XYZ file of C-alpha atoms in Angstrom:
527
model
C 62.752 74.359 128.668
C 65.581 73.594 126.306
C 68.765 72.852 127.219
C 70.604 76.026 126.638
C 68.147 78.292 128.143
C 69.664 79.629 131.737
C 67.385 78.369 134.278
C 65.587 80.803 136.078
C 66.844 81.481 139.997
C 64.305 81.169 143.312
C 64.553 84.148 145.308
C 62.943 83.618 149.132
C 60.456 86.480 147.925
C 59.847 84.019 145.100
C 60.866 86.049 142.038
C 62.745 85.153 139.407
C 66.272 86.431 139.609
C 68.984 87.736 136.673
C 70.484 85.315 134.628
C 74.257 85.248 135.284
C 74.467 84.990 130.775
C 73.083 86.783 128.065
C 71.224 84.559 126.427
C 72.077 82.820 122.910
C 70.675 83.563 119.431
C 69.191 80.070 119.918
C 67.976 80.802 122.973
C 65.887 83.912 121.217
C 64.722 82.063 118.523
C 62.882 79.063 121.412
C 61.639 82.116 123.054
C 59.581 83.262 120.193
C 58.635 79.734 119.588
C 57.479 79.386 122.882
C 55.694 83.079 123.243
C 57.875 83.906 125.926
C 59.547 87.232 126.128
C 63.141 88.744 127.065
C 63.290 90.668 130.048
C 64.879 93.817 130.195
C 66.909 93.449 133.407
C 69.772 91.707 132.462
C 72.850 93.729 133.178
C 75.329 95.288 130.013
C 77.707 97.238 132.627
C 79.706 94.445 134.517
C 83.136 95.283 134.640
C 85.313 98.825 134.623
C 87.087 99.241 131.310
C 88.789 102.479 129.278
C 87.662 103.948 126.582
C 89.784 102.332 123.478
C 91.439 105.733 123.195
C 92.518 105.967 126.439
C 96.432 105.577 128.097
C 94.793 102.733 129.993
C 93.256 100.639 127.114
C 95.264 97.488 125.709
C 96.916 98.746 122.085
C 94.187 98.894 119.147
C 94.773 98.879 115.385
C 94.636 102.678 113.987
C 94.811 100.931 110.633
C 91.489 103.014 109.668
C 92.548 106.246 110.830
C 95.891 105.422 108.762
C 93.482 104.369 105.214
C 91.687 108.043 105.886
C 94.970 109.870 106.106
C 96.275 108.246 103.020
C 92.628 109.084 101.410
C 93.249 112.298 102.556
C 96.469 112.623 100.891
C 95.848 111.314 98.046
C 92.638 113.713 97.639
C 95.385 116.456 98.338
C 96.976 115.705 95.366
C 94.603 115.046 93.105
C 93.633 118.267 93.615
C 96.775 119.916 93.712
C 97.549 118.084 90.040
C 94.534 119.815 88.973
C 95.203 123.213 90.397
C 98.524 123.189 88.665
C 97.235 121.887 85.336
C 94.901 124.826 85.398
C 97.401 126.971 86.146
C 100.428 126.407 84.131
C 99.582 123.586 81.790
C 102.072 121.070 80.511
C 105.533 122.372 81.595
C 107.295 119.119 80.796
C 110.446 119.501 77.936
C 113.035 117.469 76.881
C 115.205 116.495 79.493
C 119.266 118.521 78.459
C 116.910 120.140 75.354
C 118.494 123.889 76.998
C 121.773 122.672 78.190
C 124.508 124.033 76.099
C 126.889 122.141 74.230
C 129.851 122.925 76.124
C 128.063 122.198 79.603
C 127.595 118.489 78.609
C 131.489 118.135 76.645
C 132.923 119.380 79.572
C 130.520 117.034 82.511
C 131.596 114.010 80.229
C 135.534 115.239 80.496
C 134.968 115.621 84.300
C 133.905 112.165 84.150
C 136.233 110.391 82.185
C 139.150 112.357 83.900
C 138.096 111.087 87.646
C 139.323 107.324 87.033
C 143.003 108.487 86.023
C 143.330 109.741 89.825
C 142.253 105.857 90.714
C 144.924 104.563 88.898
C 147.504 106.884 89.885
C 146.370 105.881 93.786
C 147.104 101.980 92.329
C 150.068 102.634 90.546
C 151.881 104.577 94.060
C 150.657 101.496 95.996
C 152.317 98.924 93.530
C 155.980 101.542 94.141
C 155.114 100.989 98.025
C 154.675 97.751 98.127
C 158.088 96.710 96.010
C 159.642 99.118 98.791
C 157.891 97.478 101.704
C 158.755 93.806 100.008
C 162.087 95.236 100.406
C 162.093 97.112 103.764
C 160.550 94.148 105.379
C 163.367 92.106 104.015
C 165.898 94.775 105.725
C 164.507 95.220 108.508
C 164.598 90.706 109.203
C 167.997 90.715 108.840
C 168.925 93.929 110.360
C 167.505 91.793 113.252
C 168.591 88.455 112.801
C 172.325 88.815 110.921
C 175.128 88.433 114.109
C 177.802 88.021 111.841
C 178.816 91.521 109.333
C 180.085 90.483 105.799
C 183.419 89.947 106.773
C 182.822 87.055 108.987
C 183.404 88.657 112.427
C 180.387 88.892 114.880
C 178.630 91.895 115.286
C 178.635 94.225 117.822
C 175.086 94.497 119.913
C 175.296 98.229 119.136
C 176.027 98.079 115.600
C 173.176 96.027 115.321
C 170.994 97.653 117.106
C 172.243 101.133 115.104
C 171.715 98.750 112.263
C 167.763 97.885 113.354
C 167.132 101.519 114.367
C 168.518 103.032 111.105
C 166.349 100.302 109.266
C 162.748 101.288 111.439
C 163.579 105.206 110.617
C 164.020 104.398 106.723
C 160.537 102.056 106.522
C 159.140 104.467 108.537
C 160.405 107.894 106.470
C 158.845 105.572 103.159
C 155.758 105.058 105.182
C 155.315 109.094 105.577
C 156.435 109.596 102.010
C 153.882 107.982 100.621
C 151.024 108.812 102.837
C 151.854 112.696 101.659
C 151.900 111.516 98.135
C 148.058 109.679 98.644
C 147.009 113.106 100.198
C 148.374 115.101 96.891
C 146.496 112.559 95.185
C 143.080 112.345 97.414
C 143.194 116.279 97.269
C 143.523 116.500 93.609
C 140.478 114.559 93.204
C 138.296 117.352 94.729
C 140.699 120.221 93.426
C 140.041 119.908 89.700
C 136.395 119.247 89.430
C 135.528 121.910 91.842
C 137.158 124.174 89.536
C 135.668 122.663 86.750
C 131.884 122.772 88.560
C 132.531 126.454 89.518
C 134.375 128.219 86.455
C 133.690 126.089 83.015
C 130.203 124.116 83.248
C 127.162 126.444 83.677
C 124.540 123.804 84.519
C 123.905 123.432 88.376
C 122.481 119.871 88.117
C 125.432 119.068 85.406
C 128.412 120.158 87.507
C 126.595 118.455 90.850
C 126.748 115.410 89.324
C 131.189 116.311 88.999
C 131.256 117.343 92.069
C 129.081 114.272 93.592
C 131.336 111.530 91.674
C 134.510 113.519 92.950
C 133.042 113.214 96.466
C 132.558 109.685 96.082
C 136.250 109.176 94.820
C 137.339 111.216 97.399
C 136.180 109.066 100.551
C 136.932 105.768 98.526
C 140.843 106.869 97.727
C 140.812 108.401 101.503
C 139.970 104.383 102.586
C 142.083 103.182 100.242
C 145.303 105.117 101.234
C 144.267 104.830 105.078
C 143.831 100.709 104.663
C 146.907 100.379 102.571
C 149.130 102.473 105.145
C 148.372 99.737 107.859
C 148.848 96.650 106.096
C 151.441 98.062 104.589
C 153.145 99.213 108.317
C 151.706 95.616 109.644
C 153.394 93.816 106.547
C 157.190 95.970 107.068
C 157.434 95.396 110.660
C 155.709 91.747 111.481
C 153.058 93.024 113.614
C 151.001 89.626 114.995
C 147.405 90.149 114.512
C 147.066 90.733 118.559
C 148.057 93.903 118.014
C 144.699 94.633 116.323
C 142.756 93.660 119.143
C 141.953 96.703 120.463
C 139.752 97.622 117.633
C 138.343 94.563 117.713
C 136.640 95.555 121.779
C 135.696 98.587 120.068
C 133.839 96.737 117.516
C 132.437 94.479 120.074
C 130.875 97.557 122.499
C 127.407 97.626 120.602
C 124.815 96.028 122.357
C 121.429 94.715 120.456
C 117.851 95.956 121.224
C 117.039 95.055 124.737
C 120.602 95.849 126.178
C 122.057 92.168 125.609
C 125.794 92.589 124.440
C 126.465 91.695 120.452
C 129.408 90.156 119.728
C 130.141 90.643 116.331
C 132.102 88.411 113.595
C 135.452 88.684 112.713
C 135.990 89.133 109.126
C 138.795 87.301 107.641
C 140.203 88.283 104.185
C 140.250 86.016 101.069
C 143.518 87.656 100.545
C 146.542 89.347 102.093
C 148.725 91.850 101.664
C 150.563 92.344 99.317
C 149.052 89.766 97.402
C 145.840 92.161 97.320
C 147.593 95.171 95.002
C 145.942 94.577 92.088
C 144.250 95.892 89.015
C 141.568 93.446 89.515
C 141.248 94.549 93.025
C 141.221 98.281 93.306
C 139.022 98.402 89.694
C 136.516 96.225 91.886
C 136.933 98.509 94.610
C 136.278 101.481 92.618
C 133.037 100.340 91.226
C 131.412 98.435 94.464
C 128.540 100.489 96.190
C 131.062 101.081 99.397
C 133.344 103.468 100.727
C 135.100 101.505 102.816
C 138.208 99.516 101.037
C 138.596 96.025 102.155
C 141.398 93.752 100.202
C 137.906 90.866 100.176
C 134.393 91.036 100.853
C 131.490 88.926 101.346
C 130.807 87.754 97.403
C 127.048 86.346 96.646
C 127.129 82.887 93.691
C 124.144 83.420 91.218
C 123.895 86.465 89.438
C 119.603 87.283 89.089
C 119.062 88.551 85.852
C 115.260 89.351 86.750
C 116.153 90.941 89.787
C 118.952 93.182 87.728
C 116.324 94.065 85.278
C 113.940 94.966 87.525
C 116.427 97.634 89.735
C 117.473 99.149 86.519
C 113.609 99.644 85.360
C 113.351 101.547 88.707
C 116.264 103.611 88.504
C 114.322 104.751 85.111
C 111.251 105.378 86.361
C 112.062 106.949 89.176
C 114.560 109.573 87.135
C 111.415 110.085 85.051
C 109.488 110.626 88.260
C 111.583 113.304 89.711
C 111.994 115.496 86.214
C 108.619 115.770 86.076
C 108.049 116.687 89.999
C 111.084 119.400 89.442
C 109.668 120.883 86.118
C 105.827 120.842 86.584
C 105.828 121.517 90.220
C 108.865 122.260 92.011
C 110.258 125.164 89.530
C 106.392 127.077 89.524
C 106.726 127.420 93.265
C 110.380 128.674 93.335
C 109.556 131.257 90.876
C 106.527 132.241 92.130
C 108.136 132.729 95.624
C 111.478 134.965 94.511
C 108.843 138.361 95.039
C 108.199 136.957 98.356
C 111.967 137.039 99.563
C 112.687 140.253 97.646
C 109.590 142.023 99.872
C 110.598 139.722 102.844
C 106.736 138.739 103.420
C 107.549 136.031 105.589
C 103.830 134.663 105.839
C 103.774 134.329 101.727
C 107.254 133.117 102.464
C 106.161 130.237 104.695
C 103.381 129.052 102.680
C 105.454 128.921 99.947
C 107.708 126.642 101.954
C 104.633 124.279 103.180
C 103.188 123.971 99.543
C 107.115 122.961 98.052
C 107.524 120.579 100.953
C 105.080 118.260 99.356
C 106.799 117.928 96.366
C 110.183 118.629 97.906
C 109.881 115.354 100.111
C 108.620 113.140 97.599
C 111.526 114.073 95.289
C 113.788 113.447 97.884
C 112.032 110.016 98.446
C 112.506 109.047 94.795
C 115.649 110.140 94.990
C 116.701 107.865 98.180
C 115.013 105.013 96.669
C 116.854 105.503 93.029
C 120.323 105.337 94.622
C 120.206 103.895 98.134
C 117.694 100.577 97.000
C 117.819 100.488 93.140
C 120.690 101.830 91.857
C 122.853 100.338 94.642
C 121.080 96.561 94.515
C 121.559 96.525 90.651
C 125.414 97.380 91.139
C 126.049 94.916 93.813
C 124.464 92.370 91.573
C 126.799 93.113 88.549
C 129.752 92.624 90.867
C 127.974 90.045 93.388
C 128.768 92.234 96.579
C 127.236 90.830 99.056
C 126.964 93.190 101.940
C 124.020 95.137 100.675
C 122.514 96.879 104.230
C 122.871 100.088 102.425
C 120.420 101.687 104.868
C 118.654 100.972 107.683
C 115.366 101.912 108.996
C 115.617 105.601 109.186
C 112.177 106.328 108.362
C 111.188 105.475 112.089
C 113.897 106.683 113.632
C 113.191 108.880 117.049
C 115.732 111.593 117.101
C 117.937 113.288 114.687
C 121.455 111.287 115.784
C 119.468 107.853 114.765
C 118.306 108.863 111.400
C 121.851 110.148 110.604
C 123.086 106.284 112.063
C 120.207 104.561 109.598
C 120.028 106.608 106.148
C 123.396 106.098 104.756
C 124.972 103.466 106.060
C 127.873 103.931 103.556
C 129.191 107.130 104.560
C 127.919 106.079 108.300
C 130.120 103.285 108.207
C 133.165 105.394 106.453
C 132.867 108.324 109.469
C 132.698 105.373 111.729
C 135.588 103.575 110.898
C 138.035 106.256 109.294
C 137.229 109.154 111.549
C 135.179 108.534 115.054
C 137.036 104.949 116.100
C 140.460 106.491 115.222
C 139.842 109.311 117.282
C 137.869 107.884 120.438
C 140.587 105.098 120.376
C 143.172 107.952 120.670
C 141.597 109.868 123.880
C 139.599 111.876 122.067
C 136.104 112.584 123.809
C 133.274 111.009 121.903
C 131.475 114.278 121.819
C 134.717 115.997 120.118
C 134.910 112.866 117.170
C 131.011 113.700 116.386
C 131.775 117.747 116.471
C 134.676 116.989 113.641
C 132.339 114.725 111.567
C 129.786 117.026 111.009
C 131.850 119.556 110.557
C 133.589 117.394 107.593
C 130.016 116.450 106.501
C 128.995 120.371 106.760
C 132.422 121.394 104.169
C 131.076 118.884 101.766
C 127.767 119.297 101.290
C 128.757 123.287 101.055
C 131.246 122.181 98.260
C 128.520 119.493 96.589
C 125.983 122.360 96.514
C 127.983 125.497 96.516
C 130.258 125.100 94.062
C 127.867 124.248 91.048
C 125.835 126.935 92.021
C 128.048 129.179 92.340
C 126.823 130.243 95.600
C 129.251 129.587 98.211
C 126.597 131.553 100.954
C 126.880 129.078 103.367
C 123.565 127.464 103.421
C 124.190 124.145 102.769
C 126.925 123.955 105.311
C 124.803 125.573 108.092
C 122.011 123.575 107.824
C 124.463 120.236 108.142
C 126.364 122.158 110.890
C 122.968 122.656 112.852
C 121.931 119.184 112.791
C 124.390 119.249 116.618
C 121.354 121.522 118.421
C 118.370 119.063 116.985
C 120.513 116.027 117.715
C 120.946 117.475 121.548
C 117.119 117.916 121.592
C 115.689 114.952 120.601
C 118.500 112.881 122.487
C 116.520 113.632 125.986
C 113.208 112.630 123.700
C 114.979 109.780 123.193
C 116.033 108.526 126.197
C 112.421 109.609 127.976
C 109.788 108.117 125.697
C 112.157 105.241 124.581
C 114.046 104.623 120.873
C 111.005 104.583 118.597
C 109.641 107.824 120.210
C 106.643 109.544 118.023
C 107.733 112.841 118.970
C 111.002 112.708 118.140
C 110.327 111.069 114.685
C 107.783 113.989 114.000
C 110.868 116.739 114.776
C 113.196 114.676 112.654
C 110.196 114.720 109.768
C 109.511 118.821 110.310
C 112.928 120.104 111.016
C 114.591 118.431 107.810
C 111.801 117.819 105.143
C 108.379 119.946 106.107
C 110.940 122.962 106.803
C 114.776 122.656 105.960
C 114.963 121.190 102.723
C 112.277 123.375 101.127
C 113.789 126.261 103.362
C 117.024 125.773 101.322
C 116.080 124.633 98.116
C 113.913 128.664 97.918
C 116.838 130.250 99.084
C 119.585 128.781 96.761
C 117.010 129.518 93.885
C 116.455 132.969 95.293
C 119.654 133.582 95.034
C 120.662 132.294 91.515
C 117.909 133.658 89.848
C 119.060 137.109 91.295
C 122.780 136.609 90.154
C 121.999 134.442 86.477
C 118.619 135.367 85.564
C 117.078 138.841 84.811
C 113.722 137.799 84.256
C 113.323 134.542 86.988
C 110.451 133.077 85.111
C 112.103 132.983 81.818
C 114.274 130.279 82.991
C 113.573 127.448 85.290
C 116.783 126.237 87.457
C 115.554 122.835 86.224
C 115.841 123.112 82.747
C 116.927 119.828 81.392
């Protein structure tokens, strides 16, 4: 008997009992030598255990089951390419090849006009800040001089008339020009709105007016709003204490498992006044931020391969999505405008479910081309540093975390402009989120509305009714934890499988039935 062999056991009936092991591959191999044979009593159940699909089995890698589904997919399409080749054949033209003339003359004007409103928001800050160089100045010795100009002391009361009448001027210039950065801020959505919905034709032209005016907007809204408190902080000599209230709001977050995050303070390269500059507001206007700051965190090294490679990917990707929108997208919106008109919801719906493929990967591309590429390849130009443009917000479990995660620009703006003001005022929390969405709800109605030329509403509800999902997946949320599956599969259905498709048919529906006699004669997506 070899070493490894189990030894056999000595009952008191003197038969051999069960080895306690399985035995060895060696162990096999001696037995054959030696001509002895494996019993067939040794025992294979020995312990209770799950199945590896059940609750009570220790986590398993699905990796597998995730290769199929991507096999799957893949398949999917391949098949759907196929079907649509057969179909339609090449569809593809050259992108702007049937936009008119005076569509792309009057998109470029739109576009050259926006940066005058810029500088006129720079050039009312430089006024205010030779008044508040001079209000501050009135207002120290309005407070300091005891003695008037003839020598004699001053009364207490004359001075204090003296301070009061001082505070009520700095504060009259304060409100002056506030109202004049409003005229200003309002202007900026005023003119291209009528531009996108009475001169330029072209949907996709005039969004891209009205999308650049929306950006403009929220940065000259910052701007103004940043500006009015240094400016009041600079006239009157508030000490930075005063600011500490916003800084416990700041500090309220807490990090993943509950521990409390204290965060940073920030401290500008530069100061006011010294901050109202050409220079500063030019950098401003071109940073990937909405959020006006008189410094921010700067990177060193400018990476000219990294540069290169964002700006290849901003191409490709805009290739990518003209040819999802003309070969696929536009066949399905045409082919569904019978559907609405006889309201055959179950053509309807499939209709839907077969533009949801491409409608999602579209909107993929499209996230990618501005929120990674596009926004990396500016920040490098100007070496802006902060560069969390988004978060995870492809696993996020309920509706109100994918609206925190996906934007973090216009997140942050909301945050900082709208919700903190308001909260830190006595506003309820729930009342702050109410009037954000409702703000959000307005602007995507005038980003979509107006250069359509469709002001129905649907753009506007489908923001607005983001409040009832958010309310149901919160108790998801809360139940099953932060990354819950479920709530990550409503967030998935209720705005790509169903409401972005949903919208995009009706908003086609509808043009095609106002613009178009024939809707297959021409595509919305032509050029």
């Amino acid at each position: 008997m070899t070493q490894e062999e189990p030894a056999p056991t000595s009952t008191s009936a003197g038969s051999t009992a069960i080895p306690q092991i399985p035995p060895t591959v060696e162990n096999l191999k001696n037995s054959r030598k030696t001509g002895t044979s494996y019993r067939h009593t040794f025992p294979v159940h020995t312990k209770s255990a799950p199945s590896p699909l059940s609750k009570e089995a220790p986590p398993e890698s699905y990796r597998g089951f995730v290769n199929l589904g991507m096999l799957l997919l893949f398949g999917n399409n391949i098949r759907l390419i196929i079907e649509n080749y057969q179909k339609y054949g090449i569809l593809i033209s050259l992108p702007g090849s049937k936009v008119s003339g005076d569509d792309w003359l009057l998109t470029a004007l739109a576009h050259t006009l926006l940066p005058l409103n810029v500088l006129l928001a720079f050039q009312l800050e430089r006024w205010a800040k030779k008044s508040a160089v001079g209000l501050r100045k009135r207002l120290a010795d309005a407070s300091s001089n005891s003695v008037s100009s003839s020598g004699e002391d001053k009364d207490p009361k004359q001075r204090l008339e003296e301070a009061r009448s001082a505070e009520a001027i700095a504060k009259a210039y304060q409100k002056m020009f506030g109202w004049l950065h409003a005229l200003n801020v309002m202007l900026i959505l005023l003119w291209p709105s009528y531009m996108s919905y009475y001169m330029i034709f072209h949907p996709f032209l005039s969004m891209t007016c009205m999308i650049n005016g929306t950006i403009q907007f929220f940065k000259m809204t910052s701007f103004a709003l940043v500006h009015q408190d240094l400016r009041a902080a600079y006239i009157f000599d508030q000490p930075t204490d005063t600011f500490h209230h916003l800084i416990k709001v700041h500090d309220t977050s807490s990090g993943k498992h509950g521990v409390r995050v204290q965060h940073e303070i920030y401290q500008y390269d530069v100061q006011y006044p010294d901050n109202v500059t050409f220079m500063n507001v030019a950098y401003f206007w071109l940073a990937p931020t909405l959020c006006y700051q008189p410094s921010y965190p700067r990177t060193t090294v400018f990476r000219k391969s990294f540069f290169i490679k964002r700006v290849s990917e901003v191409l490709t990707c805009f290739g990518m999505m003209y040819f999802l929108i003309e070969q696929y997208a536009t066949p399905t919106l045409q082919n569904s405008v019978r559907a609405v008109d006889q309201l055959a919801f179950g053509t309807m719906l499939e209709r839907v479910l077969k533009l949801s493929t491409t409608s999602v990967l579209i909107w993929l591309l499209m996230f990618y081309t501005f929120f990674h590429a596009t926004f990396n390849a500016l920040a490098e130009i100007l070496y802006f540093g902060d560069r969390c443009f988004y978060l995870a917000w492809w696993n996020a479990g309920s509706v109100a975390m994918y609206w925190r995660l996906w934007n973090k620009p216009i997140y942050t703006f909301f945050k900082r402009h709208v919700y903190l003001p308001m909260v830190t005022s006595g506003v309820s929390s729930q009342s702050a989120m109410l009037t954000i969405f409702t703000i959000s709800a307005i602007m995507h109605e005038i980003v979509i509305g107006l250069p359509t030329h469709m002001i129905y509403g649907y753009a506007f509800a489908g923001m607005f009714f983001q409040i009832p999902l958010i309310a149901l997946t919160r108790p998801l949320e809360k139940w099953r934890g932060t990354g819950t599956g479920l709530g990550n599969m409503i967030f998935w259905v209720s705005f790509t499988i169903l409401g972005q498709p949903a919208c995009a048919l009706l908003y086609y529906y509808h043009w095609t039935k106002r613009h178009i006699d024939d809707p297959t004669s021409m595509p919305l997506a032509s050029g």
